[in-house]
Coordinates of C-alpha atoms in Angstrom, one line a residue:
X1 CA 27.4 161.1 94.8
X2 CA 28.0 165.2 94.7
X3 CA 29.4 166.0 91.0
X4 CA 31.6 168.9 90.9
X5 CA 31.0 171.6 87.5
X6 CA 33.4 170.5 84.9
X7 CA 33.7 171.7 81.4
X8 CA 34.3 169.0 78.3
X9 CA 34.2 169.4 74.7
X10 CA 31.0 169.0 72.2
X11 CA 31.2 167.5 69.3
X12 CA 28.1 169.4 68.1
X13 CA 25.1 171.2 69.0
X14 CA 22.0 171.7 66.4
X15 CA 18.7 172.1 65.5
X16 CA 16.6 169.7 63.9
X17 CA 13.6 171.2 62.3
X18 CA 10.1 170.2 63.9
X19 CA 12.4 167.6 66.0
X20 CA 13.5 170.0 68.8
X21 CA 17.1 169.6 69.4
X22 CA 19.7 167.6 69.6
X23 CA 23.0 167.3 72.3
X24 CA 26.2 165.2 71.3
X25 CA 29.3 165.1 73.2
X26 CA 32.9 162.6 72.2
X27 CA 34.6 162.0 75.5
X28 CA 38.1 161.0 76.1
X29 CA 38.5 161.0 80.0
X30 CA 36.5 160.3 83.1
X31 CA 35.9 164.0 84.0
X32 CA 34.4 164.6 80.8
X33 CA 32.5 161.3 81.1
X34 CA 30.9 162.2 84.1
X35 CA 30.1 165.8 82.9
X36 CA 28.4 164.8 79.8
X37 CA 26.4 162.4 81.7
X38 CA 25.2 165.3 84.2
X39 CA 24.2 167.1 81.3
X40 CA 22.3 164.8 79.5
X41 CA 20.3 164.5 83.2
X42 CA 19.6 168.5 83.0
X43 CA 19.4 168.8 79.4
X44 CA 15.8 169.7 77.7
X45 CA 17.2 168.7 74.1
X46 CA 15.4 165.5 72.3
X47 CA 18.5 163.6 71.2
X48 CA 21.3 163.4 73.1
X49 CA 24.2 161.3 72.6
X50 CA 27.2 160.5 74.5
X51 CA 30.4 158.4 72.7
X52 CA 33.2 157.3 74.8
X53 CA 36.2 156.5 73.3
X54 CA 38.3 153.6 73.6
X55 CA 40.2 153.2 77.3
X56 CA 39.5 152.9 80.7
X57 CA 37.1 155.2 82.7
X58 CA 37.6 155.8 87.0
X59 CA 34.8 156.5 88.4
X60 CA 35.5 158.2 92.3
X61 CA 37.5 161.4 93.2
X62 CA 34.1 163.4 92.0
X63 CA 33.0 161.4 88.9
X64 CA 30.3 159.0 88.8
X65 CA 28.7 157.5 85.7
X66 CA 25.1 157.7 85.9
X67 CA 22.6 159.4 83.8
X68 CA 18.6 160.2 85.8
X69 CA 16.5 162.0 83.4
X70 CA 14.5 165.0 84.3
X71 CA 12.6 166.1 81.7
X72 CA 10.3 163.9 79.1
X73 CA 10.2 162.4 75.7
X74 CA 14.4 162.6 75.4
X75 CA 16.3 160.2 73.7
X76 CA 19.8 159.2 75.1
X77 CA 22.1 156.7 73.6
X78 CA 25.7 156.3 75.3
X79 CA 28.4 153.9 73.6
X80 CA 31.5 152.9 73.5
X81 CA 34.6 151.9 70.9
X82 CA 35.1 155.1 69.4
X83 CA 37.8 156.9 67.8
X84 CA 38.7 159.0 65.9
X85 CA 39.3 163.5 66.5
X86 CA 36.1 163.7 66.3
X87 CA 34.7 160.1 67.4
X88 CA 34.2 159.3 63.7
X89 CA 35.3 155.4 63.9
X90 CA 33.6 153.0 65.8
X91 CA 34.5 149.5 66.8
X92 CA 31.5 147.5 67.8
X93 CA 32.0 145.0 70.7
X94 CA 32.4 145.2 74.7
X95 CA 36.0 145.3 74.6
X96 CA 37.8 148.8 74.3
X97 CA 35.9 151.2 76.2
X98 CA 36.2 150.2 80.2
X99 CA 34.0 151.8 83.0
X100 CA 35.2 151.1 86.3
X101 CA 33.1 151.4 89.9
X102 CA 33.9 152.0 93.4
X103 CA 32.4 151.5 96.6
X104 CA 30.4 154.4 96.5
X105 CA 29.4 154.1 92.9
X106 CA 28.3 151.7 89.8
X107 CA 30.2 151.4 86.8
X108 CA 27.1 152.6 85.1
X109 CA 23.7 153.8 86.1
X110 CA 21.2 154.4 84.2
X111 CA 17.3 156.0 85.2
X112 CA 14.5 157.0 82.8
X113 CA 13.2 159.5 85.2
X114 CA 10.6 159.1 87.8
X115 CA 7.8 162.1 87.0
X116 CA 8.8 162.1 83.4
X117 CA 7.2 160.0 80.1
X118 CA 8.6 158.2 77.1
X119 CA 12.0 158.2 77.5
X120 CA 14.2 156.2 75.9
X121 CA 18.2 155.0 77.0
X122 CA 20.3 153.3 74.7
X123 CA 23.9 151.7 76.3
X124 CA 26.0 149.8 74.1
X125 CA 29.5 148.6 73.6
X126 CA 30.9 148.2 77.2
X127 CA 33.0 146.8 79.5
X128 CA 31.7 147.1 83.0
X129 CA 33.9 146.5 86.2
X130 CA 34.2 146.8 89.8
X131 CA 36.2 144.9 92.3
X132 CA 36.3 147.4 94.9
X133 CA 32.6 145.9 96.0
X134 CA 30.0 148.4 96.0
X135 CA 28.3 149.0 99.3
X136 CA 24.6 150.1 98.7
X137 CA 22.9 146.4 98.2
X138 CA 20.6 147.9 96.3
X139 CA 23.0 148.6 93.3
X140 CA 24.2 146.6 91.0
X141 CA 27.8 146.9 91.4
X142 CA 28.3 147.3 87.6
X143 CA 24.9 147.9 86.2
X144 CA 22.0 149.3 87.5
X145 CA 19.1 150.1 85.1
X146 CA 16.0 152.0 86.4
X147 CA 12.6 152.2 83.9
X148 CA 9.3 154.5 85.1
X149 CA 6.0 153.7 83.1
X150 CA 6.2 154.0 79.5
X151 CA 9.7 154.4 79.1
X152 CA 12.3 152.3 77.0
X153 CA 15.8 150.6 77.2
X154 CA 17.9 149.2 75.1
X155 CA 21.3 148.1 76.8
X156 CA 23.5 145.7 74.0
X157 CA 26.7 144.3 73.6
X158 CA 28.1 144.6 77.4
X159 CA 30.8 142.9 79.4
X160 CA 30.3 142.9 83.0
X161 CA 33.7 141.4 84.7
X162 CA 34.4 141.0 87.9
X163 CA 31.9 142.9 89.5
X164 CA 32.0 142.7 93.2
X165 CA 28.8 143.1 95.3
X166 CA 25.3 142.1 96.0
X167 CA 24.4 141.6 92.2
X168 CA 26.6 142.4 89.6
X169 CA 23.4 143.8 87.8
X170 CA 19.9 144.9 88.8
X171 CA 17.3 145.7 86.2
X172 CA 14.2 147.0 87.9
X173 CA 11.2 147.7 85.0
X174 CA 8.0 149.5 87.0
X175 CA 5.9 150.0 83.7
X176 CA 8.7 150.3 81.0
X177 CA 10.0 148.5 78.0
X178 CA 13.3 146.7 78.3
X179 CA 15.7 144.4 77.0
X180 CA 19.2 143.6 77.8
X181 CA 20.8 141.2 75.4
X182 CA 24.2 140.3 74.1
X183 CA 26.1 140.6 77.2
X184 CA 28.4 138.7 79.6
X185 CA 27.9 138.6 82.6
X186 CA 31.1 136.7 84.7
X187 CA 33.9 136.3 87.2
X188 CA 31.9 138.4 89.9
X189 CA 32.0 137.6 93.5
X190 CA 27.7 138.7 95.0
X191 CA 25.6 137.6 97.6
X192 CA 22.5 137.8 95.8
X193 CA 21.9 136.3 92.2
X194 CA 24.4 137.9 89.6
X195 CA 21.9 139.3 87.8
X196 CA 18.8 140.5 89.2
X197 CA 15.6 141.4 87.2
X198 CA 12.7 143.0 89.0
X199 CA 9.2 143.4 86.5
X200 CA 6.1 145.1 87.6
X201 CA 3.5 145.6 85.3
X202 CA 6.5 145.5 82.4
X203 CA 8.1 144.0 79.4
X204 CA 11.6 143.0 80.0
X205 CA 13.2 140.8 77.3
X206 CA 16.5 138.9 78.4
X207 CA 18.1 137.9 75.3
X208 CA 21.9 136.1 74.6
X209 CA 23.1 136.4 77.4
X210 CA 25.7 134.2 79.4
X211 CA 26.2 134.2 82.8
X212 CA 28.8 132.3 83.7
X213 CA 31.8 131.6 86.5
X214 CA 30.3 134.1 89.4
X215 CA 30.7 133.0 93.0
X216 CA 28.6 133.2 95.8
X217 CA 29.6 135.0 98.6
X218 CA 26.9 134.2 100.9
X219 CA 25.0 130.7 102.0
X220 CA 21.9 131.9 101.8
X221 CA 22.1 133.3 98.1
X222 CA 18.6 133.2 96.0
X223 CA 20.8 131.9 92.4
X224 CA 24.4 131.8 91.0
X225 CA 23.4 133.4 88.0
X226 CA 19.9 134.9 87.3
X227 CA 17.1 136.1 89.6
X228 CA 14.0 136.8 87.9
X229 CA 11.0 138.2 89.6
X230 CA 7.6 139.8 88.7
X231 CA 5.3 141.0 90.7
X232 CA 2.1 139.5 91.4
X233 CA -1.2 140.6 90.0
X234 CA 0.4 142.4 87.6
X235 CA 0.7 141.7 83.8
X236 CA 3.8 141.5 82.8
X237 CA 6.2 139.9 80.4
X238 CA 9.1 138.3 81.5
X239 CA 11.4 136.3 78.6
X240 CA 14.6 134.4 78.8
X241 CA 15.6 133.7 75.1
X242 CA 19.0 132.0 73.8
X243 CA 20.7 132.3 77.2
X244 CA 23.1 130.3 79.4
X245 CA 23.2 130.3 83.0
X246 CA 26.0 127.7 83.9
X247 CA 29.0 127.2 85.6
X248 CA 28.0 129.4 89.1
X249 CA 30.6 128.8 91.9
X250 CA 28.2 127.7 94.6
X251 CA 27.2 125.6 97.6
X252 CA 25.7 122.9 96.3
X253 CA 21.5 123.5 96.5
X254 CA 21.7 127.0 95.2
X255 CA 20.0 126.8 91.5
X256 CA 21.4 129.0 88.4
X257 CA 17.8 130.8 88.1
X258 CA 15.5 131.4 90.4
X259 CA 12.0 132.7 88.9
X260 CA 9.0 134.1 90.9
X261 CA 5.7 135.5 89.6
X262 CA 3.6 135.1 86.6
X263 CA 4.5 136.2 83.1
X264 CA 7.8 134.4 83.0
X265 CA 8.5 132.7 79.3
X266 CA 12.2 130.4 78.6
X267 CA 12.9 129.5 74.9
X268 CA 16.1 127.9 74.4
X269 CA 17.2 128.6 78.0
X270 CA 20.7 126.5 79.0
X271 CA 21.3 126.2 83.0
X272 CA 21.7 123.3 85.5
X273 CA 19.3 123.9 88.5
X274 CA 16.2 126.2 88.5
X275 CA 14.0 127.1 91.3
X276 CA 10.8 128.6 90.8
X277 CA 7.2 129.5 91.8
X278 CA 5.9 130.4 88.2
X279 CA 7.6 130.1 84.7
X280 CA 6.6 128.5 81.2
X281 CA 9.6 126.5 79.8
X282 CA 8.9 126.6 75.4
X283 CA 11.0 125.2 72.9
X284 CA 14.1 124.8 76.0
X285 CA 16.1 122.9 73.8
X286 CA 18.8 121.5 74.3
X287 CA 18.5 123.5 77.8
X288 CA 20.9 121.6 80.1
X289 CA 24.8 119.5 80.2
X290 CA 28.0 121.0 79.2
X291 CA 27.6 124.1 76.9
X292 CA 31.1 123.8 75.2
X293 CA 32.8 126.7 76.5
X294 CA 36.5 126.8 75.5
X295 CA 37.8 127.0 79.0
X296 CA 35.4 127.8 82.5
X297 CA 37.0 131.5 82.2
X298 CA 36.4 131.7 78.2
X299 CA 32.7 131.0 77.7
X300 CA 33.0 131.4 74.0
X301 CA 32.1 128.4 72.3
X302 CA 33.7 125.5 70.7
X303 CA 33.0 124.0 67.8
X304 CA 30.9 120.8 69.2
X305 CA 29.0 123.2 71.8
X306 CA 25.5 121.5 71.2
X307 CA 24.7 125.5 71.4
X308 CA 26.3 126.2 68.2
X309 CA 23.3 126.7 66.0
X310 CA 20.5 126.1 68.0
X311 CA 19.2 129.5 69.6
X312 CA 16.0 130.6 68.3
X313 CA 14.6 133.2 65.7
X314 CA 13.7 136.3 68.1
X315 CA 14.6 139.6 66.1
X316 CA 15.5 140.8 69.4
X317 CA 18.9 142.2 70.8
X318 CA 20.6 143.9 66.9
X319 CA 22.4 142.0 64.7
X320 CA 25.8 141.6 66.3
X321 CA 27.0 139.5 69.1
X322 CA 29.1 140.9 72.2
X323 CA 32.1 141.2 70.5
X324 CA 30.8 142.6 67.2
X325 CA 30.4 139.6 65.5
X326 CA 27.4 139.3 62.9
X327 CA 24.4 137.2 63.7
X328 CA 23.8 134.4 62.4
X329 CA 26.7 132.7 60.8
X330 CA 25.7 129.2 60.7
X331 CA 22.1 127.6 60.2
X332 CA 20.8 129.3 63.2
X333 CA 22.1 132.0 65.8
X334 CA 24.3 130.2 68.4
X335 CA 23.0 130.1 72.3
X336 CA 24.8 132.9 74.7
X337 CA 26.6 136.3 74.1
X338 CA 29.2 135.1 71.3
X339 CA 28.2 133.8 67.7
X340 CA 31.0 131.4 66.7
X341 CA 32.7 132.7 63.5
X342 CA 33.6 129.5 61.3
X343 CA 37.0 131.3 60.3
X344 CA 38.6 131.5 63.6
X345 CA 37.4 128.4 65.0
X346 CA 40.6 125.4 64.5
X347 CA 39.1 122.1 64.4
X348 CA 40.1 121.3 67.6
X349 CA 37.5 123.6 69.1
X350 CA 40.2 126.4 70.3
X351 CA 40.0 129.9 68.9
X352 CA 42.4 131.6 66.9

């Protein structure tokens, strides 16, 4: 999409001695959204960051939300939940600052570069939506995350709602390091899998997520929830860790995951169906029945999930949960996106 030149307002620009320099920008509406993001794609500086403050953002009418790096050994970290004159408060969690897609464009889009090296995108604290369906298949409608060889990504603590198209997101990984945990992923309506993750000769760690309560738009759909794929002779590393895949509105023969290509590792992985070609299932407990969600639309957990307390140490994916909450709060951390907080759980299993 063609961005217009628009001016927005820098928080600060500075010098870091021997560290080359660094670029930060508090936003407060789309245009300035889009602008800082152009920027950061230009920009030569090391660090650059991008906060967004609490509200809703429209991508179309000139702005789009997507950040391709041109230049080498950056470091770009865009969040949301701030506040503040200055963005001086934060509030951790995917719930107050809102991105929103068209047709033309992803709620968010993120690309490392292509001839660049060791770059590094950080995206946290989200909400990600677009019902307009977005038309280019090849785009997640919400999420699209692009990584070159040697470069990093760390995406945390995202809601992607009702995101309308062939996947709601892609993560394609050619050589890089990335991992995409705490995050829900749910009410979309796709023809392909929900969520689509494409490894070649990569590491790509899929951590807490749920996926949950998308519906397929087309009978010949790979998955209702999770596609993951790595390519052949390559040697890459592919890992679904305290994650749930349930609850796809589908035809019936159309599996949660579908998996293809070598290098693919489940621990503590809870879905229905799975098709696949290659995979190594470890430590999949309890890994498939109910999960306990509080309603089909709310997939936090109740009290008697069997999920509750059972996910696996990883050290992966930060210490909070997608809406802020610590991890862990109970003798383990809990399966999926939310961490069930004690205090606000009534012993019926509702929450507060």
């Amino acid at each position: 999409m063609f961005r217009t030149a628009r001016a927005f307002v820098l928080c600060f620009t500075l010098a870091l001695p021997g560290l080359g320099h660094a670029f930060s920008a508090c936003v407060g509406t789309a245009e300035e959204l889009d602008a800082a993001m152009s920027q950061a794609g230009t920009s030569t500086d090391a660090s650059i960051t991008i906060k967004i403050r609490e509200g809703t953002y429209q991508a179309g009418s000139g702005n789009s939300f997507y950040v391709t790096l041109a230049h080498s050994n950056q470091t770009v970290s865009i969040s949301g939940g701030w506040s503040g004159a200055a963005c001086e408060n934060r509030r951790l969690g995917a719930s107050g600052t809102v991105l929103v897609g068209t047709q033309g464009s992803a709620a968010l889009q993120l690309h490392t570069g292509f001839a660049t090296n060791g770059n590094t995108i950080n995206a946290t604290d989200l909400t990600l939506v677009n019902t307009q369906g977005i038309l280019n298949t090849d785009v997640g409608a919400c999420l699209h995350v692009g990584l070159n060889p040697g470069a990093t990504a760390r995406v945390y603590r995202l809601r992607l709602d009702s995101c309308f198209g062939a996947s709601a997101a892609i993560l394609d990984n050619a050589g890089g390091d990335l991992t995409f945990a705490n995050s829900v992923v749910q009410g979309g309506y796709n023809s392909a899998a929900p969520v689509r993750s494409h490894s070649n000769n990569a590491v790509t760690r899929l951590v807490h997520l749920t996926i949950t309560g998308n519906t397929t738009t087309s009978t010949g759909q790979e998955a209702s929830g999770l596609s993951i794929v790595a390519d052949p002779g390559q040697l890459s590393q592919v890992t679904l860790d305290n994650s749930v895949v349930w609850g796809g509105i589908a035809p019936d023969g159309i599996p949660d995951i579908i998996t293809n290509g070598p290098g693919i590792v489940f621990t503590r992985a809870h879905y229905d169906t799975r098709a696949h070609l290659n995979a190594v299932i470890t430590d999949n407990v309890p890994s498939h029945g109910d999960p306990g969600f509080l309603t089909p639309t709310n997939p936090r957990l109740r009290a008697d999930s069997p999920l509750v307390d059972s996910g696996a140490a990883t050290g992966i994916g930060g210490t909070s949960d997608v809406e802020g909450e610590a991890r862990t709060q109970g003798a383990a951390a809990d399966v999926g996106a939310y961490e069930t907080n004690p205090d606000r759980i009534h012993a019926d299993g509702f929450d507060q």
